[in-house]
mmCIF file with all atom_site columns, C-alpha atoms in Angstrom:
data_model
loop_
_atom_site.group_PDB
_atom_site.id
_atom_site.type_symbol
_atom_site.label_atom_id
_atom_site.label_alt_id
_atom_site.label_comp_id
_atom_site.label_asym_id
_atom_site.label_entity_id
_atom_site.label_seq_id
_atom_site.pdbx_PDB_ins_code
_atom_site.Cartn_x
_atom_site.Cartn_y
_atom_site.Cartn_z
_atom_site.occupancy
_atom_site.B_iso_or_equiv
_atom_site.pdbx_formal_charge
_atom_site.auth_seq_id
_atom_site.auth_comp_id
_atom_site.auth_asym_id
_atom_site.auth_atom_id
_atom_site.pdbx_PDB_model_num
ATOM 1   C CA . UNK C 1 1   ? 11.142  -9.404  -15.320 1.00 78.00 ? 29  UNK C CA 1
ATOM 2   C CA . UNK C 1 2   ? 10.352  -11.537 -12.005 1.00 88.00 ? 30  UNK C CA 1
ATOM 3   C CA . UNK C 1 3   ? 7.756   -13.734 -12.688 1.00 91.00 ? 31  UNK C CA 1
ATOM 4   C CA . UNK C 1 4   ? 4.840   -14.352 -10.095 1.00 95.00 ? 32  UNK C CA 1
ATOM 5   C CA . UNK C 1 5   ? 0.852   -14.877 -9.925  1.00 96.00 ? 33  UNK C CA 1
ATOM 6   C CA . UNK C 1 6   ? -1.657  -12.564 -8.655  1.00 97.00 ? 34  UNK C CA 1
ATOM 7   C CA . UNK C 1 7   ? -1.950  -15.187 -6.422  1.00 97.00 ? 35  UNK C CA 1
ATOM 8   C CA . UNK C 1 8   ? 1.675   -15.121 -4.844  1.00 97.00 ? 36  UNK C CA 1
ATOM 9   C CA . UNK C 1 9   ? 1.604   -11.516 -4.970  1.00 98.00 ? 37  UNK C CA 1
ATOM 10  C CA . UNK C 1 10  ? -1.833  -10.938 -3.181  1.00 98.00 ? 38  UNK C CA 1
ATOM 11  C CA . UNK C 1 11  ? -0.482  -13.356 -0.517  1.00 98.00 ? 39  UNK C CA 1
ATOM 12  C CA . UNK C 1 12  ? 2.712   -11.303 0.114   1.00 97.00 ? 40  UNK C CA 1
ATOM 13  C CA . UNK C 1 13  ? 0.566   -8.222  0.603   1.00 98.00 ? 41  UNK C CA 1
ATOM 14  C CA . UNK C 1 14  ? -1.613  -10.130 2.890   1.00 97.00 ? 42  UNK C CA 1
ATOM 15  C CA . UNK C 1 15  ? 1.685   -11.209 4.457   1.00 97.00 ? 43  UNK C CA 1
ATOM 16  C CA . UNK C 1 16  ? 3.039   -7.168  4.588   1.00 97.00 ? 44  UNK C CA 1
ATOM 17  C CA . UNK C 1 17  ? -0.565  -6.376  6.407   1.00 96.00 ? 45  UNK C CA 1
ATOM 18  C CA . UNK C 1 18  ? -0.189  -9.067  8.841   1.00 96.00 ? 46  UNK C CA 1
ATOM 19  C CA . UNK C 1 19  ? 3.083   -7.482  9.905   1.00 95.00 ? 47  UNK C CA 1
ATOM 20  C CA . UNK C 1 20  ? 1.580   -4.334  10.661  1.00 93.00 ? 48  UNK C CA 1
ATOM 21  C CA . UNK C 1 21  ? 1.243   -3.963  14.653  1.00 92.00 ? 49  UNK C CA 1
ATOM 22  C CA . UNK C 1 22  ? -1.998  -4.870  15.780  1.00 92.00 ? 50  UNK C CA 1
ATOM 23  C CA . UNK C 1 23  ? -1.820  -1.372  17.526  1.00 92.00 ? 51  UNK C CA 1
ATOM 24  C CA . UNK C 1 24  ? -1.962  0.270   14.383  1.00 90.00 ? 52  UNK C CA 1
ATOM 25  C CA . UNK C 1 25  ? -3.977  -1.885  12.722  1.00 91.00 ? 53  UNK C CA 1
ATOM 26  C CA . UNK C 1 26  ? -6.645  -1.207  15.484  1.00 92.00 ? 54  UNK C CA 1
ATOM 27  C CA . UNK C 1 27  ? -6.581  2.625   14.516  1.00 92.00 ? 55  UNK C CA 1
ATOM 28  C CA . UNK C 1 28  ? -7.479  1.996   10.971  1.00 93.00 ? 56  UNK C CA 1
ATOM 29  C CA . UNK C 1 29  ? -10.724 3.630   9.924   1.00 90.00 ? 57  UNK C CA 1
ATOM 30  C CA . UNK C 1 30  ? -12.995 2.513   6.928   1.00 93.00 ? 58  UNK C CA 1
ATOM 31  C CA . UNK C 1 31  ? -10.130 1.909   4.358   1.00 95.00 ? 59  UNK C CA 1
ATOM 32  C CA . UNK C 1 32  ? -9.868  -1.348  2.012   1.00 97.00 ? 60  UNK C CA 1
ATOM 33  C CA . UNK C 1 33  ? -6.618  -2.695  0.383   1.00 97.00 ? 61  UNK C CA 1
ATOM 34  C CA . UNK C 1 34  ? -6.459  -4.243  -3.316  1.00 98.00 ? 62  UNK C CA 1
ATOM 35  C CA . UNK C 1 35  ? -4.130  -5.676  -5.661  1.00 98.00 ? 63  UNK C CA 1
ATOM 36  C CA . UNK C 1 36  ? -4.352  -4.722  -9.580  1.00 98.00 ? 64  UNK C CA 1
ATOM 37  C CA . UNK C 1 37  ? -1.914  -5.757  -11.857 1.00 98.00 ? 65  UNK C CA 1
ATOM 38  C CA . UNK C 1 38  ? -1.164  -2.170  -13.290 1.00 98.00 ? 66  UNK C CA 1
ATOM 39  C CA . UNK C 1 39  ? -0.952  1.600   -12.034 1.00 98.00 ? 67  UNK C CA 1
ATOM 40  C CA . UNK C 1 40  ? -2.647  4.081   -14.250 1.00 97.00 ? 68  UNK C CA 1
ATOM 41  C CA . UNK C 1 41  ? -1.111  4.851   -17.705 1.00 96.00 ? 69  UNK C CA 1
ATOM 42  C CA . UNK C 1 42  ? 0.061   8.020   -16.760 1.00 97.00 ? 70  UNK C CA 1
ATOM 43  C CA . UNK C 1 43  ? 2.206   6.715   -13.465 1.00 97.00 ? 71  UNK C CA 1
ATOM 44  C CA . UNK C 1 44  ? 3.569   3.071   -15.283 1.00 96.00 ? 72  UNK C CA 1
ATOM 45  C CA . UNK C 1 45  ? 6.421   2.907   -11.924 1.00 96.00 ? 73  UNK C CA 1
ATOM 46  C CA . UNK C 1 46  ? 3.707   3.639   -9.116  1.00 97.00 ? 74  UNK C CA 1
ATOM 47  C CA . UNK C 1 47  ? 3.477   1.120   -6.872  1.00 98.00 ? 75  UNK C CA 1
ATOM 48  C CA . UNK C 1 48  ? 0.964   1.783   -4.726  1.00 98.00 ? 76  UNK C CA 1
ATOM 49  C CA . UNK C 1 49  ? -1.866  4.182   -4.201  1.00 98.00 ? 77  UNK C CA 1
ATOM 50  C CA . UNK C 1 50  ? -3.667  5.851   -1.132  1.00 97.00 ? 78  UNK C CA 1
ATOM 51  C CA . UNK C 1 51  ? -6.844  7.216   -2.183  1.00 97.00 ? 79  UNK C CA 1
ATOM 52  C CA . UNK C 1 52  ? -9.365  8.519   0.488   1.00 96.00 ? 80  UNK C CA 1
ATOM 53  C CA . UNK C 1 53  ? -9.385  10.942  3.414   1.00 95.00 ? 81  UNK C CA 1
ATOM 54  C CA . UNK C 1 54  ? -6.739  10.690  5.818   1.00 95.00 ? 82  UNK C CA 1
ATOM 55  C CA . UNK C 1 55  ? -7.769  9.756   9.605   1.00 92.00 ? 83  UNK C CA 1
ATOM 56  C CA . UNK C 1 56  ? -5.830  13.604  10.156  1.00 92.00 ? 84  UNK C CA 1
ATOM 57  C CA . UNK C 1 57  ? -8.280  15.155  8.248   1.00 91.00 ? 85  UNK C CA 1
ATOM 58  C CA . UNK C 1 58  ? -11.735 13.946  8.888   1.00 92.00 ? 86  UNK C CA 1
ATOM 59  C CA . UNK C 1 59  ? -14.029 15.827  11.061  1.00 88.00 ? 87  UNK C CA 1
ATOM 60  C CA . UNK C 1 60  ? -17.413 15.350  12.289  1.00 88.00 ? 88  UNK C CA 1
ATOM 61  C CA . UNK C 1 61  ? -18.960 15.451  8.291   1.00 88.00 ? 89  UNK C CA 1
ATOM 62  C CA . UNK C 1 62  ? -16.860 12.343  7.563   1.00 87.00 ? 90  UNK C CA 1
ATOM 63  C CA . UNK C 1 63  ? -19.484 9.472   7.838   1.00 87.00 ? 91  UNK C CA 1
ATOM 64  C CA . UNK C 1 64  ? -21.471 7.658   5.304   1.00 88.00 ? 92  UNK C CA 1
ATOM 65  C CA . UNK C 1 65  ? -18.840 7.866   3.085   1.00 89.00 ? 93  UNK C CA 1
ATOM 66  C CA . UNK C 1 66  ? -17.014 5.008   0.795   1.00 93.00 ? 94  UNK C CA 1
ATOM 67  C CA . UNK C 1 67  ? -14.067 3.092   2.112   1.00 95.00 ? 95  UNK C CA 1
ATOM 68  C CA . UNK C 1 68  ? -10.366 4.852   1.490   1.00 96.00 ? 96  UNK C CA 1
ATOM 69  C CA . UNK C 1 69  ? -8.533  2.456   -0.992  1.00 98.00 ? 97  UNK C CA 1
ATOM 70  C CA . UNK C 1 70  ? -5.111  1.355   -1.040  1.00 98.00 ? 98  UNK C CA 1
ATOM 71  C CA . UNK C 1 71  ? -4.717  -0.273  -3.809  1.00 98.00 ? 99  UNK C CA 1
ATOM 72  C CA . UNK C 1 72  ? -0.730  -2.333  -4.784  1.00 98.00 ? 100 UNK C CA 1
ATOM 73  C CA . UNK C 1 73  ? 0.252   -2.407  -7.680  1.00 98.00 ? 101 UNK C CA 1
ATOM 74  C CA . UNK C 1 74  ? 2.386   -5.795  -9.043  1.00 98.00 ? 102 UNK C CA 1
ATOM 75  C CA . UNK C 1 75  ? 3.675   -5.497  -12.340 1.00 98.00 ? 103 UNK C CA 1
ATOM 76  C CA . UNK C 1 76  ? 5.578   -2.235  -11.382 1.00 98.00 ? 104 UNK C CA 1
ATOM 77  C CA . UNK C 1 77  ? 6.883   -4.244  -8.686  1.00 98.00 ? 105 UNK C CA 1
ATOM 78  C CA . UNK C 1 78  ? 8.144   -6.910  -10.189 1.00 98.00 ? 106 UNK C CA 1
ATOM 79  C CA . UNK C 1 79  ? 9.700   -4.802  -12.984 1.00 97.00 ? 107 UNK C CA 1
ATOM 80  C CA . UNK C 1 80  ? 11.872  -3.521  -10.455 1.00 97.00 ? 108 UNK C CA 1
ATOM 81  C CA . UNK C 1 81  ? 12.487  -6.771  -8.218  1.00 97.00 ? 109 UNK C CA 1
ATOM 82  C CA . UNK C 1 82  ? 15.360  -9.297  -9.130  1.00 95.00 ? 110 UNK C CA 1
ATOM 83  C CA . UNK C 1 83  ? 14.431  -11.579 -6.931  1.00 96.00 ? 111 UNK C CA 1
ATOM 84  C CA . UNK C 1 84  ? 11.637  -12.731 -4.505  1.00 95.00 ? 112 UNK C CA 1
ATOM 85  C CA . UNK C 1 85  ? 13.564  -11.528 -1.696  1.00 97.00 ? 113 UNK C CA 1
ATOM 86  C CA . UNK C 1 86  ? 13.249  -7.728  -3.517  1.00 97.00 ? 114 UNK C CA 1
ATOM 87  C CA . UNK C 1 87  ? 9.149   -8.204  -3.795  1.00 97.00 ? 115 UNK C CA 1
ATOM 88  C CA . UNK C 1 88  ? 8.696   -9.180  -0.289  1.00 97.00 ? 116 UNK C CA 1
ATOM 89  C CA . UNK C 1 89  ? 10.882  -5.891  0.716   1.00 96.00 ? 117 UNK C CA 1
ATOM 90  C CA . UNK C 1 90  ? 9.409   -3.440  -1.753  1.00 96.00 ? 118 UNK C CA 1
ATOM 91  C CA . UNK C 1 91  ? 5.693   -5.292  -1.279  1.00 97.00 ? 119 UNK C CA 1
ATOM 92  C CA . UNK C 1 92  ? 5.873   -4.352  2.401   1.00 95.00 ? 120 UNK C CA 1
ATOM 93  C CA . UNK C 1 93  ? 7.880   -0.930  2.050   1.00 94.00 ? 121 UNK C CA 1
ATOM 94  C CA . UNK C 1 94  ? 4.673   -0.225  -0.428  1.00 96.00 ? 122 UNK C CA 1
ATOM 95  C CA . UNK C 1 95  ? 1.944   -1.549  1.989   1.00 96.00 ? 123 UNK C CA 1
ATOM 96  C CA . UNK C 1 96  ? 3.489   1.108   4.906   1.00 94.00 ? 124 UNK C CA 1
ATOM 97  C CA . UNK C 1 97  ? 4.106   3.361   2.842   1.00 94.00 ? 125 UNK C CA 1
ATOM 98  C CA . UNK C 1 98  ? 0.420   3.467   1.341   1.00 96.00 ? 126 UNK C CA 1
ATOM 99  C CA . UNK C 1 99  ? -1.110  2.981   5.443   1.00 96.00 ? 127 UNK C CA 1
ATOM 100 C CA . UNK C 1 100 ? 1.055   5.952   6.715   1.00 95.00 ? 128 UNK C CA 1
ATOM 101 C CA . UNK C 1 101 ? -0.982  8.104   3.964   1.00 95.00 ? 129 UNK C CA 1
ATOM 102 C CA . UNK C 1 102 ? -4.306  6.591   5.611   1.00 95.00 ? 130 UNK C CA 1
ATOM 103 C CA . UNK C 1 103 ? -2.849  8.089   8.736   1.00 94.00 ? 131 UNK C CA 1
ATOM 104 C CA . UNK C 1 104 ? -1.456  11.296  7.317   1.00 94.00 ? 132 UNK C CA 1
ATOM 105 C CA . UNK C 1 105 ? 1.915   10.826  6.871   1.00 93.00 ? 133 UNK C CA 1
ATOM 106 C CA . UNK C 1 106 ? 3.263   12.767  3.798   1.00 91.00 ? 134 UNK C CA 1
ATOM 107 C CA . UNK C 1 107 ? 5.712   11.551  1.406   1.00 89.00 ? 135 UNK C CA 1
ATOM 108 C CA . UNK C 1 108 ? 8.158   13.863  2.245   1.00 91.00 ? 136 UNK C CA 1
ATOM 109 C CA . UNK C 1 109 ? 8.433   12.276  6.011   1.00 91.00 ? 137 UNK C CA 1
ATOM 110 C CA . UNK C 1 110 ? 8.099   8.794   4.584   1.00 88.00 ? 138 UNK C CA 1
ATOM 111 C CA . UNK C 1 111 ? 11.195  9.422   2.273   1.00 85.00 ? 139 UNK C CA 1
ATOM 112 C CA . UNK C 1 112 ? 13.061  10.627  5.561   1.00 88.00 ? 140 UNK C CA 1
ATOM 113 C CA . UNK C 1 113 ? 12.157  7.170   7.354   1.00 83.00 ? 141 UNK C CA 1
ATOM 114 C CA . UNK C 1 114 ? 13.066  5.000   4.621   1.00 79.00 ? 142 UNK C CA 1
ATOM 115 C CA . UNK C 1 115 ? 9.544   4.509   2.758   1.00 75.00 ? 143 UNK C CA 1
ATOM 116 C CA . UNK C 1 116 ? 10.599  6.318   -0.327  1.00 71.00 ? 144 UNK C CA 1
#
């Protein structure tokens, strides 16, 4: 397995954030991003997680409420990297990936643009 800190790897998802455009970034709505080191035990390969209301889907009830989360996960990701190149790729692959969700995107369109 690839080895890297927290450190490196929170600053590559920093990195995969920054990249986002500033148009998009403008549109997102009450939602936080983390780093944790591990996915639940019942998803080990998950790499990331969206969990919240997407922007599609809240109404006028929808204030008051906690922040969505995105939350990266690195050890699955560096199970499945070689080399740093592959984390930088799959880190921000995994960053849009999670951010289309906040804007209700569904899995099965990501998978058709390439964000399997």
């Amino acid at each position: 397995m690839l080895e890297m800190t927290r450190e490196e790897f929170e600053e590559l998802v920093a990195e995969a954030l920054d990249r986002i455009p500033p148009e998009l970034t403008r549109l997102m709505d009450n939602v936080a991003v983390f780093v944790e080191d591990e996915p639940p035990a019942d998803d080990p390969e998950l790499l990331g997680l969206y969990e919240g209301t997407p922007l599609t889907d809240r109404g006028e009830w929808y204030a008051g409420v906690l922040p969505d989360r995105i939350t990266i996960y690195r050890g699955p990701t560096l199970r499945i990297s070689e080399t740093r190149q592959d984390v930088v790729e799959e880190t921000e692959i995994t960053v849009v990936h999670e951010i289309a969700h906040h804007f209700g995107i569904d899995d099965e369109r990501l998978h058709a643009l390439g964000y399997g």
